[in-house]
Coordinates of C-alpha atoms and ligand atoms in Angstrom, one line a residue:
M260 CA -18.1 -37.7 39.5
E261 CA -15.8 -38.9 42.3
P262 CA -12.5 -39.5 40.6
E263 CA -11.0 -41.1 43.8
M264 CA -13.5 -43.9 43.2
F265 CA -11.2 -45.4 40.5
E266 CA -7.9 -44.7 42.1
A267 CA -7.1 -47.9 44.0
L268 CA -6.2 -51.0 41.8
T269 CA -8.9 -53.7 42.2
P270 CA -7.7 -57.2 43.3
V271 CA -8.3 -58.4 39.7
S272 CA -5.9 -55.7 38.4
Q273 CA -3.4 -56.6 41.1
M274 CA -3.5 -60.1 39.9
L275 CA -3.2 -58.9 36.3
A276 CA -0.1 -56.8 37.3
R277 CA 1.7 -60.1 37.8
N278 CA 1.0 -61.1 34.2
L279 CA 1.9 -57.9 32.3
D280 CA 4.5 -59.7 30.2
V281 CA 1.9 -62.0 28.7
L282 CA -0.8 -59.4 28.5
T283 CA 1.3 -56.7 26.8
R284 CA 2.9 -58.9 24.1
Q285 CA 0.3 -57.3 21.8
P286 CA -2.0 -54.2 22.0
L287 CA -5.1 -55.2 23.9
L288 CA -8.7 -54.3 23.4
V289 CA -10.1 -54.1 27.0
C290 CA -13.7 -54.3 27.9
G291 CA -16.0 -55.3 30.8
L292 CA -16.0 -54.4 34.4
L293 CA -13.4 -51.5 34.4
E294 CA -13.2 -50.0 37.9
D295 CA -9.6 -48.6 38.1
N296 CA -6.7 -47.3 36.1
L297 CA -5.8 -50.7 34.6
P298 CA -5.4 -48.9 31.2
A299 CA -2.5 -46.9 32.6
L300 CA -0.9 -50.0 34.2
L301 CA -1.0 -51.7 30.8
A302 CA 0.3 -48.6 28.9
D303 CA 3.3 -48.3 31.3
A304 CA 4.2 -51.9 30.6
G305 CA 3.7 -52.2 26.8
P306 CA 1.7 -50.9 23.9
A307 CA -1.2 -48.6 24.9
P308 CA -4.5 -50.5 25.2
R309 CA -7.7 -49.6 23.4
I310 CA -10.6 -49.4 25.8
F311 CA -14.3 -50.1 25.1
T312 CA -16.8 -49.3 27.8
T313 CA -20.6 -49.2 28.1
D314 CA -20.2 -47.1 31.3
F315 CA -20.3 -43.4 30.7
R316 CA -18.9 -42.5 34.1
Y317 CA -15.8 -44.6 33.4
F318 CA -15.5 -43.2 29.9
Q319 CA -15.5 -39.6 31.3
W320 CA -13.0 -40.4 34.0
Q321 CA -10.6 -42.0 31.5
K322 CA -10.9 -39.0 29.2
S323 CA -10.1 -36.8 32.2
Q324 CA -7.0 -38.9 32.7
G325 CA -5.9 -38.1 29.2
M326 CA -6.9 -41.5 27.7
T327 CA -7.7 -41.0 24.0
E328 CA -8.1 -44.6 22.9
I329 CA -11.4 -45.1 24.6
E330 CA -14.8 -45.7 23.1
F331 CA -18.3 -45.5 24.8
G332 CA -21.3 -47.3 23.2
T333 CA -23.0 -50.6 22.7
H334 CA -20.1 -52.0 20.7
P335 CA -16.6 -51.1 19.7
Q336 CA -15.7 -49.4 16.4
P337 CA -15.0 -52.0 13.7
Q338 CA -11.2 -51.6 13.6
Q339 CA -9.3 -54.9 14.0
A340 CA -7.8 -55.8 17.3
A341 CA -4.9 -58.1 18.1
A342 CA -6.1 -59.4 21.4
L343 CA -9.0 -59.0 23.8
L344 CA -9.1 -58.7 27.6
L345 CA -12.6 -59.1 29.1
L346 CA -13.0 -58.1 32.7
M347 CA -15.8 -60.3 33.8
P348 CA -19.0 -58.2 34.3
K349 CA -21.5 -59.0 37.0
A350 CA -24.1 -60.6 34.7
K351 CA -23.2 -63.7 32.6
A352 CA -25.5 -62.5 29.8
E353 CA -23.4 -59.3 29.6
A354 CA -20.2 -61.3 29.4
E355 CA -21.6 -63.3 26.5
Y356 CA -22.8 -60.1 24.8
L357 CA -19.4 -58.3 25.2
L358 CA -17.6 -61.3 23.7
A359 CA -20.0 -61.3 20.8
A360 CA -19.5 -57.5 20.4
C361 CA -15.7 -57.6 20.6
L362 CA -14.5 -60.9 19.2
P363 CA -15.5 -60.2 15.6
L364 CA -12.6 -57.7 15.6
L365 CA -10.0 -60.5 16.2
A366 CA -8.6 -62.7 13.5
V367 CA -8.0 -66.5 13.9
G368 CA -5.0 -66.9 16.2
G369 CA -5.8 -63.8 18.2
Q370 CA -5.5 -64.1 22.0
V371 CA -8.4 -63.7 24.3
F372 CA -8.0 -63.2 28.1
I373 CA -10.8 -63.3 30.7
A374 CA -10.1 -62.0 34.2
G375 CA -12.3 -61.6 37.2
D376 CA -13.1 -62.1 40.8
N377 CA -13.5 -65.8 41.6
K378 CA -16.9 -65.1 43.1
G379 CA -18.0 -63.0 40.0
G380 CA -18.4 -65.8 37.5
V381 CA -14.9 -65.9 36.0
K382 CA -14.9 -69.7 36.4
S383 CA -17.3 -69.8 33.5
A384 CA -14.6 -68.5 31.1
P385 CA -14.1 -71.9 29.4
K386 CA -17.8 -72.2 28.7
L387 CA -18.0 -68.6 27.5
L388 CA -15.1 -69.2 25.1
A389 CA -16.2 -72.6 23.9
P390 CA -18.0 -71.2 20.7
Y391 CA -14.7 -69.5 19.6
C392 CA -11.8 -71.5 21.1
D393 CA -10.8 -75.1 21.7
L394 CA -8.3 -74.9 24.6
V395 CA -8.8 -72.5 27.5
N396 CA -5.9 -72.2 29.9
K397 CA -5.9 -70.9 33.5
L398 CA -2.9 -68.6 33.6
D399 CA -3.0 -67.3 37.1
S400 CA -5.1 -67.2 40.3
A401 CA -4.3 -64.8 43.2
R402 CA -6.1 -62.3 45.4
R403 CA -9.3 -64.3 44.9
A404 CA -9.2 -63.5 41.1
S405 CA -8.3 -65.6 38.1
L406 CA -7.0 -65.1 34.6
Y407 CA -7.9 -67.4 31.7
Q408 CA -6.3 -67.3 28.2
A409 CA -7.3 -68.9 24.9
E410 CA -6.7 -68.5 21.1
I411 CA -9.4 -67.9 18.6
I412 CA -9.9 -70.9 16.4
R413 CA -13.4 -70.1 15.1
P414 CA -13.9 -66.4 14.2
A415 CA -16.9 -64.7 15.6
E416 CA -19.8 -63.5 13.3
P417 CA -20.4 -59.8 13.2
L418 CA -22.6 -58.6 16.0
V419 CA -26.3 -58.2 15.3
L420 CA -27.6 -56.2 18.2
S421 CA -31.3 -57.2 17.6
D422 CA -30.2 -60.9 18.3
W423 CA -29.6 -59.8 21.9
Q424 CA -32.8 -57.9 22.4
K425 CA -35.4 -59.4 24.7
G426 CA -38.7 -58.0 25.8
Y427 CA -41.8 -58.3 27.9
A428 CA -45.2 -56.7 27.9
L429 CA -46.5 -54.3 30.5
E430 CA -50.2 -55.3 30.3
K431 CA -51.5 -52.4 32.4
E432 CA -49.7 -49.8 30.3
Q433 CA -50.1 -51.7 27.1
L434 CA -46.4 -51.3 26.4
Q435 CA -43.8 -53.6 25.0
V436 CA -40.5 -53.2 26.9
C437 CA -37.2 -54.0 25.1
T438 CA -34.2 -55.0 27.1
L439 CA -30.5 -55.8 26.4
P440 CA -28.0 -57.8 28.4
G441 CA -27.1 -56.3 31.8
V442 CA -30.0 -53.7 31.7
F443 CA -32.0 -53.4 34.9
S444 CA -35.3 -55.3 35.0
A445 CA -34.4 -57.8 32.3
G446 CA -37.4 -60.0 32.3
H447 CA -40.1 -58.2 34.2
L448 CA -41.0 -54.8 35.7
D449 CA -39.3 -54.1 39.0
S450 CA -41.8 -53.9 41.9
G451 CA -40.4 -50.5 42.9
S452 CA -41.0 -49.2 39.5
R453 CA -44.5 -50.6 39.5
L454 CA -45.2 -48.8 42.8
L455 CA -43.8 -45.6 41.3
L456 CA -45.9 -45.8 38.1
D457 CA -49.0 -46.5 40.2
N458 CA -48.5 -43.3 42.2
L459 CA -47.6 -40.8 39.6
S460 CA -50.0 -37.8 39.3
P461 CA -50.6 -36.3 35.9
L462 CA -47.5 -34.4 34.7
K463 CA -46.8 -31.4 32.5
G464 CA -44.1 -29.9 30.4
R465 CA -40.5 -31.1 30.5
V466 CA -39.9 -34.4 32.3
L467 CA -36.7 -36.2 33.2
D468 CA -36.5 -40.0 33.6
F469 CA -33.4 -40.3 35.7
G470 CA -31.6 -43.7 35.3
C471 CA -34.0 -44.8 32.6
G472 CA -32.8 -48.4 32.3
A473 CA -35.0 -50.0 29.6
G474 CA -37.2 -46.9 29.5
V475 CA -40.2 -48.2 31.4
I476 CA -40.9 -45.1 33.3
G477 CA -40.4 -42.7 30.4
A478 CA -42.5 -44.9 28.1
S479 CA -45.3 -45.2 30.6
V480 CA -45.6 -41.5 31.2
L481 CA -45.5 -40.7 27.5
K482 CA -48.1 -43.4 26.8
R483 CA -50.4 -41.6 29.3
Q484 CA -49.5 -38.1 28.2
P485 CA -47.9 -38.0 24.7
E486 CA -47.6 -34.2 24.8
L487 CA -44.8 -34.3 27.5
M488 CA -41.3 -33.4 26.5
L489 CA -39.4 -36.4 27.9
E490 CA -35.6 -36.7 28.5
C491 CA -34.1 -40.0 29.5
I492 CA -30.7 -40.4 30.9
D493 CA -28.6 -43.3 32.1
I494 CA -24.9 -44.1 32.6
S495 CA -25.1 -47.4 30.6
A496 CA -25.0 -47.4 26.8
L497 CA -27.0 -50.7 26.8
A498 CA -29.7 -49.1 28.9
L499 CA -29.8 -46.0 26.6
E500 CA -30.2 -48.3 23.6
A501 CA -32.9 -50.4 25.3
T502 CA -34.8 -47.1 26.1
R503 CA -34.4 -46.1 22.4
L504 CA -35.8 -49.4 21.3
T505 CA -38.7 -49.4 23.9
L506 CA -39.8 -45.9 22.9
A507 CA -39.5 -46.6 19.2
D508 CA -41.4 -50.0 19.4
N509 CA -44.2 -48.2 21.1
Q510 CA -44.2 -45.2 18.7
L511 CA -43.3 -42.9 21.5
D512 CA -39.9 -41.6 20.3
A513 CA -41.1 -38.5 18.5
N514 CA -40.8 -36.2 21.6
A515 CA -38.1 -37.9 23.5
K516 CA -34.4 -37.1 24.0
I517 CA -32.2 -40.0 25.2
Y518 CA -28.6 -39.3 26.2
A519 CA -25.8 -40.5 28.5
S520 CA -25.3 -38.7 31.7
D521 CA -23.5 -39.5 35.0
G522 CA -26.1 -38.2 37.5
L523 CA -27.3 -34.8 36.3
S524 CA -23.8 -33.9 34.8
Q525 CA -25.0 -33.7 31.2
V526 CA -28.5 -32.3 31.9
S527 CA -29.2 -28.7 31.1
G528 CA -32.0 -26.3 32.0
T529 CA -34.9 -27.0 34.3
F530 CA -37.7 -29.5 34.4
N531 CA -41.3 -29.6 35.6
H532 CA -40.7 -33.1 36.9
I533 CA -37.8 -35.5 37.7
I534 CA -38.8 -39.1 38.2
A535 CA -36.5 -41.9 39.3
N536 CA -36.0 -45.4 40.4
P537 CA -32.4 -44.6 41.3
P538 CA -29.5 -47.0 41.6
F539 CA -29.8 -48.7 45.0
H540 CA -27.7 -51.9 45.2
A541 CA -26.9 -52.3 48.9
G542 CA -23.2 -52.1 49.8
L543 CA -22.1 -50.3 46.6
K544 CA -20.9 -47.0 47.7
T545 CA -21.0 -45.5 44.2
F546 CA -24.7 -46.1 43.8
Y547 CA -25.5 -44.3 47.1
H548 CA -23.3 -41.4 46.0
T549 CA -25.3 -41.1 42.7
T550 CA -28.6 -41.1 44.5
E551 CA -27.5 -38.8 47.3
T552 CA -26.2 -36.3 44.8
L553 CA -29.5 -36.5 42.9
L554 CA -31.5 -35.8 46.1
T555 CA -29.3 -32.8 47.1
S556 CA -29.1 -31.2 43.6
A557 CA -32.4 -32.0 42.0
R558 CA -34.0 -28.8 43.3
D559 CA -31.6 -26.7 41.1
Y560 CA -32.9 -28.6 38.0
L561 CA -36.6 -28.0 38.8
L562 CA -38.8 -25.0 37.8
P563 CA -40.7 -23.4 40.7
G564 CA -43.6 -25.8 41.4
G565 CA -41.7 -28.6 39.8
S566 CA -41.4 -32.0 41.6
L567 CA -39.0 -34.8 42.2
T568 CA -40.7 -38.2 42.6
L569 CA -38.7 -41.3 43.4
V570 CA -39.0 -44.9 44.7
A571 CA -36.5 -46.1 47.2
N572 CA -35.9 -49.1 49.5
A573 CA -37.9 -48.2 52.6
F574 CA -34.8 -48.5 54.9
L575 CA -32.7 -45.9 53.1
P576 CA -32.4 -42.6 54.9
Y577 CA -33.5 -40.5 51.9
P578 CA -36.3 -38.5 53.5
E579 CA -33.8 -36.5 55.6
L580 CA -31.7 -35.6 52.5
I581 CA -34.8 -34.6 50.6
E582 CA -36.1 -32.5 53.5
K583 CA -32.8 -30.8 53.8
S584 CA -32.8 -29.8 50.2
F585 CA -36.5 -29.1 49.6
G586 CA -37.7 -28.2 53.1
H587 CA -40.2 -31.1 53.0
C588 CA -40.7 -34.6 51.8
D589 CA -44.1 -36.3 51.2
T590 CA -44.4 -40.1 51.4
L591 CA -47.0 -41.0 48.7
A592 CA -47.0 -44.8 49.1
V593 CA -45.5 -47.6 51.1
N594 CA -45.3 -51.3 50.5
G595 CA -43.3 -54.0 52.3
K596 CA -40.1 -53.0 50.6
F597 CA -40.4 -49.6 48.9
K598 CA -41.5 -46.1 49.6
I599 CA -42.5 -43.4 47.1
Y600 CA -41.2 -39.9 48.0
R601 CA -42.2 -36.6 46.4
A602 CA -40.9 -33.1 47.0
T603 CA -41.9 -29.9 45.3
R604 CA -39.7 -26.8 44.6
R605 CA -41.7 -24.1 46.3
Ligands
LIG773 C1 -32.9 -49.2 39.6 S1 -32.5 -49.0 37.9 C2 -34.0 -48.3 37.3 C3 -34.2 -48.4 35.8 C4 -35.5 -48.0 35.2 N1 -35.8 -46.6 35.5 C5 -36.6 -48.9 35.8 O1 -37.4 -48.3 36.6 O2 -36.7 -50.1 35.5 C6 -31.3 -47.6 38.0 C7 -30.7 -47.2 36.7 O3 -29.8 -46.1 37.0 C8 -28.7 -46.2 36.1 N2 -27.5 -45.5 36.8 C9 -26.6 -46.0 37.6 N3 -25.7 -45.1 38.0 C10 -26.1 -43.9 37.3 C11 -25.5 -42.6 37.2 N4 -24.4 -42.3 37.9 N5 -26.1 -41.7 36.4 C12 -27.3 -42.1 35.7 N6 -27.8 -43.3 35.7 C13 -27.2 -44.2 36.5 C14 -28.5 -47.7 36.0 O4 -27.7 -48.0 34.8 C15 -29.9 -48.2 35.9 O5 -30.4 -48.3 34.6

């Protein structure tokens, strides 16, 4: 984990800092795109907030900062909350989901705040809140971020996770993939994952699906070879739940372990194979860091003869990193956009 990553206040939090008097009138439940120490800023100005996150990295970092009122999972614990602050996540479907997960904890009259970058969909706050509130006010706008506020008029129904589940079929593998809001490859298999699946040799023993998303890679390898001991890791609680659902729906869950891990931090022992379509969003420093750390440390998590196989955007300079760590890097396949790399621990 790179703690410095969360140190600077985001422009959204800088804007929220001008509104602490309103925000801290009551203890807040905070959820969504948490990328800094906003919880400490709120706690310094008023009652300590309660944080709910689906991001295991942020959860661990807050814990390391001494934060105790923090929950990691697909939804918050059912204790009542006085008010909610949603930091607009990147996907609108995830914003709708987080409201549905958190608003049942608020009584009629409870305050809801939505804040976010103007380019990140925060302007849809009135629409997002329409099922629960009548009047949505824009309280502030600064640093290209906005803050909206409303009062709960119509209480939210308790969350039913299965209402948020979607899925698609992988014809070739004869698998049903389950997804949840914000999980990678929501409506179809990613073309990089397709190329990876089409270039996997038979595997053996203990296999790690790194950054499992909806569990497509893990489910596919187990479908081909049910005897494998599969472990699936991801940073996102919603991805881990989607993987659980995918494996269970395809009766592949008997031999699989699914758990939260930021990179390889929670993984123990050594594997015969590590397989990944690692996070790659261009421009996001944190994603590169995760993948670079995987490439430089994977060897230590492999048995002699064990392999790392991954798909990556063809332009990324990963072969050098893999060669540096493994002494070699084979390119198994190339298409217009992606390359499949494999290295073996000799
Ligand atoms: C490109 S997606 C691949 C998902 C899935 N394996 C597939 O092929 O459809 C990368 C996944 O890595 C996860 N991820 C991002 N950062 C991570 C980290 N630090 N540790 C573990 N997983 C991470 C994301 O949540 C996402 O599910």
